[in-house]
XYZ file of C-alpha atoms in Angstrom:
466
model
C 0.000 0.000 0.000
C 1.251 3.462 -0.876
C 1.659 5.801 2.097
C 1.783 9.590 2.213
C 3.932 11.232 4.872
C 2.747 14.834 5.268
C 5.027 17.134 7.235
C 4.954 20.883 8.030
C 7.668 23.133 9.444
C 6.838 26.024 11.810
C 9.584 28.604 12.228
C 9.516 32.341 12.781
C 12.251 34.757 11.766
C 13.562 36.908 14.612
C 13.920 40.358 13.054
C 17.012 42.304 14.039
C 16.772 46.062 14.431
C 18.923 48.662 12.709
C 22.159 48.558 14.723
C 24.859 51.147 14.055
C 28.587 50.914 14.629
C 28.305 53.484 17.428
C 25.772 51.259 19.245
C 28.481 48.674 19.923
C 29.257 48.578 23.619
C 26.276 50.747 24.597
C 23.186 48.865 23.365
C 22.876 45.143 24.057
C 19.333 44.666 22.753
C 19.305 43.666 19.095
C 15.681 43.045 18.093
C 12.840 44.828 16.333
C 9.992 44.018 18.724
C 7.367 45.781 16.639
C 8.222 43.861 13.472
C 8.464 40.569 15.344
C 4.991 41.021 16.839
C 3.510 42.258 13.555
C 4.909 39.409 11.452
C 4.020 36.513 13.775
C 0.522 37.910 14.370
C 0.002 38.256 10.622
C 1.224 34.727 9.870
C -0.854 33.267 12.701
C -4.029 34.935 11.424
C -3.517 34.354 7.699
C -1.854 30.938 7.786
C -1.227 29.020 10.992
C -4.681 29.161 12.585
C -6.728 28.502 9.407
C -4.355 25.704 8.384
C -4.284 24.040 11.817
C -8.076 24.291 12.140
C -8.399 22.575 8.765
C -5.954 19.812 9.747
C -7.865 19.238 12.996
C -11.142 19.000 11.079
C -9.502 16.530 8.673
C -8.515 14.313 11.601
C -12.030 14.495 13.067
C -13.545 13.664 9.682
C -11.152 10.806 8.869
C -10.249 9.416 12.298
C -6.849 7.784 12.668
C -6.670 7.241 8.894
C -5.218 10.743 8.470
C -1.805 11.493 10.022
C 0.443 14.546 9.935
C 3.832 15.588 11.356
C 5.208 18.949 12.508
C 8.441 20.417 13.742
C 8.769 23.738 15.531
C 11.946 25.708 16.047
C 12.531 26.857 19.610
C 12.866 30.499 18.587
C 9.568 30.150 16.724
C 7.915 28.771 19.851
C 9.203 31.737 21.861
C 7.549 34.153 19.425
C 4.305 32.177 19.528
C 4.366 32.210 23.329
C 4.661 35.989 23.309
C 2.363 37.002 20.471
C 0.214 34.045 19.303
C -0.281 31.484 22.097
C -3.478 30.303 20.386
C -1.292 28.538 17.801
C 0.418 26.475 20.491
C -2.944 25.673 22.079
C -4.230 24.458 18.710
C -1.135 22.290 18.248
C -1.736 20.758 21.682
C -5.321 20.050 20.629
C -4.010 18.332 17.515
C -1.534 16.382 19.634
C -4.373 15.073 21.796
C -5.884 13.296 18.769
C -2.988 10.825 18.654
C -2.681 11.386 14.883
C 0.197 13.862 15.025
C 3.945 13.446 15.484
C 6.298 16.246 16.535
C 9.872 16.064 15.299
C 13.173 17.340 16.636
C 15.134 20.146 15.048
C 17.740 22.702 16.173
C 16.204 25.116 18.680
C 17.727 28.097 16.888
C 16.935 26.923 13.348
C 20.645 27.500 12.835
C 23.568 26.001 10.954
C 25.525 24.543 13.878
C 25.492 21.080 12.253
C 27.919 22.479 9.666
C 30.463 23.724 12.186
C 30.269 22.637 15.817
C 29.051 19.193 16.894
C 28.678 20.135 20.556
C 26.604 23.210 19.693
C 24.455 21.170 17.319
C 23.788 18.488 19.927
C 22.958 21.101 22.589
C 20.687 22.954 20.141
C 18.699 19.825 19.306
C 18.543 18.658 22.923
C 17.141 22.034 23.980
C 14.365 21.815 21.362
C 13.550 18.220 22.347
C 13.073 19.354 25.941
C 10.658 22.028 24.713
C 8.710 19.435 22.724
C 8.494 17.234 25.813
C 7.124 20.144 27.852
C 4.428 21.032 25.322
C 3.455 17.682 23.838
C 4.477 15.070 26.404
C 6.800 13.077 24.154
C 10.448 13.327 23.257
C 10.942 13.286 19.465
C 12.393 10.172 17.864
C 12.963 11.654 14.413
C 15.229 14.589 13.562
C 14.633 17.228 10.945
C 17.589 19.574 10.589
C 17.167 23.238 9.623
C 16.011 23.424 5.971
C 16.489 19.628 5.730
C 20.291 20.105 5.844
C 21.920 16.673 5.763
C 25.166 14.837 5.061
C 26.624 11.469 6.029
C 28.455 13.079 8.959
C 25.309 14.812 10.218
C 23.424 11.526 9.947
C 26.105 9.792 12.004
C 25.787 12.408 14.732
C 21.988 12.096 14.694
C 22.329 8.345 15.200
C 24.739 8.910 18.081
C 22.153 11.240 19.636
C 19.655 8.367 19.652
C 17.338 9.271 16.762
C 15.816 6.479 14.691
C 15.587 8.537 11.522
C 15.905 11.856 9.726
C 14.066 13.764 7.030
C 16.008 15.260 4.138
C 15.721 16.373 0.525
C 15.242 14.025 -2.401
C 17.778 15.957 -4.451
C 18.467 14.752 -7.977
C 22.240 15.158 -7.705
C 22.224 12.782 -4.726
C 19.626 10.271 -5.889
C 20.742 9.953 -9.513
C 18.583 7.167 -10.944
C 17.098 6.319 -7.547
C 13.603 7.297 -6.416
C 12.739 9.339 -3.296
C 9.819 6.992 -2.650
C 11.776 4.451 -0.588
C 13.228 4.360 2.915
C 17.006 4.642 2.873
C 19.635 4.618 5.620
C 22.653 6.732 6.529
C 25.850 5.504 4.874
C 27.841 5.926 8.106
C 25.119 4.775 10.522
C 22.960 1.989 9.021
C 20.502 2.109 11.942
C 19.489 5.681 11.069
C 16.732 5.592 8.442
C 15.989 8.410 6.005
C 12.818 9.769 4.416
C 13.388 11.873 1.296
C 11.170 14.762 0.278
C 9.458 14.429 -3.097
C 10.514 17.759 -4.594
C 7.913 17.970 -7.364
C 4.872 16.855 -5.378
C 5.822 19.116 -2.454
C 6.508 22.178 -4.599
C 3.299 21.657 -6.593
C 1.487 22.634 -3.392
C 3.909 24.994 -1.666
C 5.251 26.958 -4.669
C 3.089 26.470 -7.774
C -0.478 25.916 -6.595
C -1.705 29.475 -7.322
C 0.478 30.120 -10.386
C -1.868 30.469 -13.366
C 1.123 30.247 -15.761
C 2.032 26.786 -14.478
C 1.016 24.003 -16.911
C -0.471 22.038 -14.005
C -2.815 24.872 -13.009
C -5.436 24.477 -11.645
C -4.407 21.592 -9.418
C -7.254 19.461 -8.053
C -6.978 16.917 -5.248
C -8.184 13.989 -7.365
C -5.588 14.666 -10.082
C -2.879 15.075 -7.460
C -3.740 11.731 -5.835
C -4.054 10.089 -9.261
C -0.458 11.128 -9.981
C 0.631 9.427 -6.758
C -1.410 6.303 -7.490
C 0.185 6.099 -10.954
C 3.682 5.757 -9.510
C 5.263 2.266 -9.834
C 3.780 -0.258 -7.384
C 7.087 -0.767 -5.581
C 7.408 2.967 -4.785
C 5.484 2.996 -1.519
C 6.518 6.107 0.451
C 5.537 9.546 -0.828
C 6.959 12.297 1.366
C 5.357 15.725 1.061
C 7.246 18.262 3.170
C 6.787 22.049 3.315
C 6.536 25.076 5.574
C 3.131 25.503 7.193
C 3.157 29.141 6.032
C 2.808 27.830 2.464
C -0.860 27.417 3.372
C -2.083 30.999 3.502
C 1.087 33.036 2.844
C 2.930 31.546 -0.144
C -0.418 30.258 -1.416
C -3.183 32.652 -0.296
C -6.375 31.302 1.221
C -8.278 32.816 -1.699
C -6.642 30.180 -3.922
C -8.734 27.510 -2.118
C -5.551 25.827 -0.933
C -7.264 24.579 2.255
C -10.159 23.062 0.291
C -7.568 21.231 -1.794
C -5.840 20.000 1.373
C -9.099 18.825 2.959
C -9.976 16.777 -0.125
C -6.682 14.856 -0.139
C -7.647 12.135 2.412
C -10.997 11.571 0.687
C -9.352 11.087 -2.697
C -6.484 9.047 -1.231
C -8.853 6.638 0.501
C -10.564 5.950 -2.838
C -7.186 4.906 -4.266
C -6.260 2.802 -1.221
C -3.467 5.213 -0.249
C -2.730 5.608 3.466
C -1.203 8.355 5.632
C 1.493 7.774 8.263
C 3.903 9.680 10.474
C 7.681 9.362 10.013
C 8.127 7.103 13.061
C 5.319 4.803 11.888
C 7.036 4.445 8.513
C 10.439 3.814 10.072
C 8.958 1.168 12.388
C 7.157 -0.676 9.597
C 9.498 -0.302 6.617
C 12.991 -1.640 6.014
C 15.665 0.397 4.295
C 16.404 -0.508 0.688
C 20.020 0.561 1.107
C 22.443 3.294 2.082
C 22.236 6.796 0.641
C 25.677 8.325 0.115
C 25.683 12.058 0.850
C 29.332 13.133 1.297
C 28.487 16.778 0.515
C 25.850 18.711 2.413
C 22.408 19.124 0.849
C 19.257 21.098 1.766
C 15.827 21.913 0.345
C 16.743 25.479 -0.706
C 17.283 26.857 -4.251
C 18.060 24.964 -7.433
C 21.383 23.652 -6.158
C 19.850 22.046 -3.029
C 23.016 22.792 -1.068
C 24.131 25.333 1.570
C 25.306 28.059 -0.831
C 22.338 30.309 -0.008
C 23.809 30.692 3.522
C 27.544 30.254 2.942
C 28.029 30.976 -0.752
C 29.908 34.272 -0.572
C 32.825 35.641 1.504
C 30.581 37.883 3.616
C 28.449 34.956 4.739
C 31.445 32.776 5.485
C 33.153 35.527 7.474
C 30.037 36.123 9.593
C 29.559 32.362 10.054
C 33.153 31.743 11.132
C 33.127 34.703 13.493
C 29.897 33.586 15.141
C 31.056 30.013 15.783
C 34.521 31.112 16.907
C 32.935 31.763 20.314
C 30.641 28.722 20.411
C 32.626 26.962 23.140
C 32.814 30.104 25.276
C 29.045 30.580 25.024
C 28.488 27.001 26.127
C 30.821 27.345 29.102
C 29.369 30.697 30.180
C 25.805 29.290 30.181
C 24.365 32.759 30.847
C 20.597 33.002 30.199
C 20.709 36.322 28.339
C 23.771 35.282 26.329
C 22.094 31.967 25.481
C 18.971 33.667 24.144
C 20.973 36.045 21.960
C 23.073 33.079 20.805
C 19.925 31.258 19.673
C 18.619 34.261 17.777
C 21.937 35.129 16.125
C 22.421 31.529 14.946
C 19.138 31.514 12.995
C 19.846 30.692 9.348
C 17.863 33.640 7.958
C 20.556 36.011 9.249
C 22.940 34.484 6.698
C 20.261 34.090 4.022
C 19.753 37.876 3.990
C 23.413 38.230 2.922
C 23.103 36.031 -0.164
C 24.098 37.433 -3.545
C 22.602 34.494 -5.435
C 19.667 34.937 -7.812
C 16.714 32.863 -6.644
C 13.495 31.650 -8.229
C 11.796 32.140 -4.887
C 11.415 35.767 -3.807
C 13.569 36.762 -0.838
C 12.248 39.477 1.467
C 15.285 41.088 3.102
C 13.155 43.125 5.512
C 14.971 46.242 6.677
C 18.003 45.538 4.503
C 18.482 47.263 1.162
C 21.138 44.801 -0.021
C 23.187 41.775 1.093
C 25.994 44.185 2.058
C 23.587 46.114 4.278
C 22.533 42.859 5.951
C 26.178 41.880 6.485
C 27.115 45.249 8.013
C 24.172 45.282 10.422
C 24.751 41.690 11.519
C 28.470 42.195 12.050
C 27.842 45.285 14.184
C 25.541 43.234 16.418
C 27.960 40.304 16.423
C 30.792 42.614 17.460
C 28.863 43.716 20.542
C 27.806 40.137 21.324
C 31.357 38.791 21.105
C 32.564 41.522 23.449
C 29.926 40.506 26.001
C 30.936 36.853 25.744
C 34.617 37.689 26.101
C 33.849 39.754 29.194
C 32.618 36.499 30.761
C 35.500 34.410 29.439
C 38.360 36.752 28.474
C 40.319 36.200 25.285
C 43.495 35.585 27.306
C 42.078 32.147 28.192
C 43.823 30.162 25.474
C 42.365 27.237 23.535
C 44.139 24.619 25.675
C 42.592 26.053 28.842
C 39.217 26.233 27.125
C 39.499 22.634 25.946
C 40.402 21.595 29.491
C 37.347 23.381 30.870
C 35.104 21.795 28.247
C 36.503 18.329 28.963
C 35.943 18.799 32.697
C 32.372 19.982 32.150
C 31.632 17.093 29.777
C 33.125 14.500 32.133
C 31.164 15.902 35.066
C 27.976 15.852 33.000
C 28.586 12.257 31.922
C 29.317 11.219 35.521
C 26.158 12.894 36.820
C 24.095 11.242 34.090
C 25.554 7.813 34.941
C 24.852 8.290 38.650
C 21.291 9.432 37.955
C 20.685 6.308 35.880
C 22.193 4.142 38.633
C 19.968 5.813 41.261
C 16.881 5.146 39.131
C 17.944 1.515 38.650
C 18.536 1.003 42.375
C 15.248 2.686 43.302
C 13.391 0.351 40.969
C 15.248 -2.619 42.490
C 14.361 -1.532 46.045
C 10.711 -1.049 45.102
C 10.629 -4.516 43.555
C 12.194 -6.078 46.667
C 9.742 -4.249 48.958
C 6.787 -5.523 46.902
C 8.122 -9.082 47.045
C 8.648 -8.770 50.803
C 5.097 -7.457 51.256
C 3.693 -10.380 49.265
C 5.722 -12.860 51.330
C 4.542 -11.338 54.620
C 0.938 -11.387 53.426
C 1.313 -15.034 52.493
C 2.702 -15.849 55.939
C -0.027 -13.854 57.653
C 2.329 -11.271 59.132
C 1.587 -7.566 59.506
C 3.130 -5.363 56.812
C 6.472 -3.965 57.829
C 6.150 -0.265 58.715
C 7.988 2.161 56.457
C 11.195 3.572 57.857
C 11.216 7.205 58.814
C 13.706 9.313 56.883
C 16.927 9.881 58.803
C 16.653 13.619 58.160
C 13.685 13.852 60.533
C 15.703 12.541 63.530
C 15.127 14.678 66.655
C 17.176 12.813 69.277
C 19.460 14.480 71.742
C 22.409 12.978 69.895
C 21.292 14.645 66.659
C 21.022 17.994 68.417
C 24.490 17.564 69.894
C 25.831 16.673 66.470
C 24.556 19.977 65.113
C 26.343 21.821 67.884
């Protein structure tokens, strides 16, 4: 049976304010609060709420036949908490249906996977904790920022305990292969991969309302017929996009939500199912390894990372930012950490691109990529100074490495001891239950629980305090 995996990304750009050279050292607040509130409120009203309401209605209409997956960046969640909490409430309502899976991704929606393994792991772990808080489950599947993936990133994801990842079904990687199979990481065979169907995804997210497109108008029955016509052995059809495609990229007036609502009805007629990524990974074996030595993504024609790191300005800003990654991690200052998350966000580097793109790029306050670079570097200069004030530059790399090793070893030791405590507590509880059963069998009174030693009030205890 063919299975559709439908996935939506929710991320919100954190808009930086105009920051002059003379602000460095005097102004440590970098954000345009008005624009942040305006943009997230607009997207919530025009896209997120109508789309999520439609998806909830689809689940109610189709029961557990219809499934959908989401991932939310941590910085996006923070903006929703401040300006559009109704979106998070609706996502929790969707979660309660049992037909939704929430995936892991970097908290910052940043590019740390390309530079600093420790930062990447911490970024993902922080987002997973947020998912646990909101939705009661820790994600099992990882979706990196903009589907960024390589063999090395897959290996790290496997080491972090994920069962699978989502990435792009790029032609230059697949060659003659189809994206409609489950693959595995070349360096970590236990990590399975789902590949985005570029054409079927972009038909909805990019072309749906384009009257010059040969496929216009696109109807749900024709769309499902195209899926049904795929070779019988091609079972997994992965349709991934940003949730803002429904309402922003494709306006509601285009009837995009009516199209979406009709998909399960038409799919059921063709005996096509829906499933979440984890369900597919649990039920489907990999057909083989996918070799991805060079990094790919779902952005631009090249499907690589050149939109973020393609010119010298971007690479200079990127290198400068991650030159202090270890210091930020050691400092562990709440205000520094928040700024670190926001400054890592990939859109900061995207605004600096000099590449032509088929998809319109809104640079916001910036008049050019050079303007974006200058503003970002001014902010970064102030941020680096603040970090260095916590851990001065005269602490050399060897000392820093020593500190990091000590912190890591202490963390590992604490984690081991916590696991041992849990194991011993479970063992004690089991022994107490067995003892209670034995006493009941022998007709003895249950043994009274021991009072905690901390509550001792004897004269000896008082003398000990003295």
